[in-house]
Amino acid sequence: MRIFEGNFTQQEAIPQDAIDAAVAVLKGGRLHRYNVASVDEMSETAALEVEFARYQEQRFCLACASGGYALQLAMRAFGIESGEAVLTNAFTLSPVPGAIAAVSARSVLVECTEDLVLDLEHLKQQIITSKARLLLLSHMRGHIVDMEKLCALLQEHNVALIEDCAHTMGATFNARKSGSHGVMSCFSTQTYKHINSGEGGFLTSDNDEMMARAIVLSGSYMLYERHLAAPTPEHFKEIKLHTPNCSGRMDNLRAAILRPQLRLLDINARHWNERYNALAGQLAHAGNTIILPKRHPLAYEVPSSIQFSIPRFTDEQNQHFLQQCSDRGIELKWFGADQPKAYTSRYDSWQYLEHTPLPQTDAVLRRLYDCRLPLTFSVADCSLIGEIIVEIETNIT
Ligand SMILES: Cc1ncc(COP(=O)(O)O)c(C=O)c1O
């Protein structure tokens, strides 16, 4: 019996040039982003912001403490007020409703489809009933909804968009970068994301007023002129004394680690796709019993994990399946569990929210499995994982 021996939470080592850059920062002792030896010195954090803004084809970028913090900042910079409704996905991870709660707003959840994206019909109903001004869209597990249809709907109803791109760094829709459709977009550089600094995040935007507010909110003291992917100083004049400091900056050590990784992102995106395709190709051998979400033909995704469902399983068969996968070294997350294990992605786990049942999302999550694909796995490893899953599934009758 074949057993898979890889570790599902082992990411790749930090590249040597990133380690060298980190050591140089440590030797210099100037870890704080505004601590420069002379006014002409560009800190690692400022340089990273310029490079990430360029990568995203956006004018502005702010590097900050985490992706969840970037979400909070984006909503505050947009002007969300206490008690206000914010639309978001029912199927996402806990930092998303958590960020909405952190700005004292109210999550209004939108159903997800079988393809794990936002249900646009339900979104329309929720816009009308909630009168929300903002959608915080989570591209959960990297699945990208039809952005053109979504943007047309939002425009028709005068609803703004903030994108949570924690799972879509490097992805595109119709050749446009994921994270370039809304007024602001947020990214995470936490260890399990596409580039890894342990903790960290980005906020990007083309909007001068919002980005100026976000920079002051992030704790820029009066040093905003040291930001080089930022609005011009006149945009700060009106707001700088009226905007609170809610410190959450990135430091130079993390930025130094991230810059070389950003240069590898597009190559690594291909590596993730090769691994995903190898595993997905094996799952297809099960016939039509193992169902993968369909990608939109215009979406280029960067799948650092794979999701699939097995609708035919009874509860008992599901338990056998999970047990046998675990026995053979395959670590799966099952979204149907009553009690959350590790990270939570079921909206009924977030009991601080007002709840209305979402039967479509419940049905989708009931038989949905999730499997990480770290780049420490080879393409052959991913094929083997797929073969073992199919073997187990086929034998459960
Ligand atoms: C969908 C999603 N959004 C936002 C975040 C927040 O990122 P961070 O962990 O950097 O705060 C995460 C992190 O897991 C996430 O999965």
PDB file of C-alpha atoms and ligand atoms in Angstrom, residues 65-71 92-96 138-141 164-167 187-190 193 198-201, ligand 1:
ATOM      1  CA  ALA A  65       2.165  44.057   9.187  1.00  0.00           C
ATOM      2  CA  SER A  66      -0.269  41.451   7.812  1.00  0.00           C
ATOM      3  CA  GLY A  67      -2.912  40.771   5.199  1.00  0.00           C
ATOM      4  CA  GLY A  68      -5.650  41.053   7.831  1.00  0.00           C
ATOM      5  CA  TYR A  69      -4.294  44.447   8.854  1.00  0.00           C
ATOM      6  CA  ALA A  70      -4.278  45.534   5.186  1.00  0.00           C
ATOM      7  CA  LEU A  71      -7.996  44.635   4.997  1.00  0.00           C
ATOM      8  CA  THR A  92     -13.681  32.608   3.034  1.00  0.00           C
ATOM      9  CA  LEU A  93     -11.209  32.460   5.913  1.00  0.00           C
ATOM     10  CA  SER A  94     -11.745  33.936   9.346  1.00  0.00           C
ATOM     11  CA  PRO A  95      -9.430  36.989   8.888  1.00  0.00           C
ATOM     12  CA  VAL A  96     -11.965  38.420   6.418  1.00  0.00           C
ATOM     13  CA  SER A 138     -12.249  37.326  -1.080  1.00  0.00           C
ATOM     14  CA  HIS A 139     -10.748  35.358  -3.968  1.00  0.00           C
ATOM     15  CA  MET A 140     -10.985  32.392  -1.664  1.00  0.00           C
ATOM     16  CA  ARG A 141      -8.509  29.596  -2.436  1.00  0.00           C
ATOM     17  CA  ASP A 164      -8.742  40.407  -0.775  1.00  0.00           C
ATOM     18  CA  CYS A 165      -5.987  38.844  -2.898  1.00  0.00           C
ATOM     19  CA  ALA A 166      -4.444  36.766  -0.108  1.00  0.00           C
ATOM     20  CA  HIS A 167      -4.846  33.731  -2.416  1.00  0.00           C
ATOM     21  CA  PHE A 187      -2.320  40.851  -0.092  1.00  0.00           C
ATOM     22  CA  SER A 188      -0.714  38.634   2.532  1.00  0.00           C
ATOM     23  CA  THR A 189       2.907  37.459   2.793  1.00  0.00           C
ATOM     24  CA  GLN A 190       2.246  35.114   5.697  1.00  0.00           C
ATOM     25  CA  LYS A 193       0.992  32.435   0.841  1.00  0.00           C
ATOM     26  CA  GLY A 198       6.307  34.841   8.174  1.00  0.00           C
ATOM     27  CA  GLU A 199       3.875  37.735   8.594  1.00  0.00           C
ATOM     28  CA  GLY A 200       3.256  40.707   6.335  1.00  0.00           C
ATOM     29  CA  GLY A 201       0.905  42.273   3.828  1.00  0.00           C
TER      30      GLY A 201
HETATM   31  C1  LIG B   1      -8.556  34.626   2.444  1.00  0.00           C
HETATM   32  C2  LIG B   1      -7.612  35.288   3.398  1.00  0.00           C
HETATM   33  N1  LIG B   1      -7.696  36.620   3.555  1.00  0.00           N
HETATM   34  C3  LIG B   1      -6.883  37.277   4.404  1.00  0.00           C
HETATM   35  C4  LIG B   1      -5.945  36.630   5.145  1.00  0.00           C
HETATM   36  C5  LIG B   1      -5.128  37.400   6.120  1.00  0.00           C
HETATM   37  O1  LIG B   1      -3.784  37.315   5.967  1.00  0.00           O
HETATM   38  P1  LIG B   1      -2.795  37.389   7.229  1.00  0.00           P
HETATM   39  O2  LIG B   1      -2.671  36.032   7.803  1.00  0.00           O
HETATM   40  O3  LIG B   1      -1.535  37.907   6.583  1.00  0.00           O
HETATM   41  O4  LIG B   1      -3.385  38.390   8.183  1.00  0.00           O
HETATM   42  C6  LIG B   1      -5.806  35.245   5.011  1.00  0.00           C
HETATM   43  C7  LIG B   1      -4.789  34.495   5.787  1.00  0.00           C
HETATM   44  O5  LIG B   1      -4.820  33.331   5.973  1.00  0.00           O
HETATM   45  C8  LIG B   1      -6.670  34.566   4.123  1.00  0.00           C
HETATM   46  O6  LIG B   1      -6.583  33.241   3.968  1.00  0.00           O
END
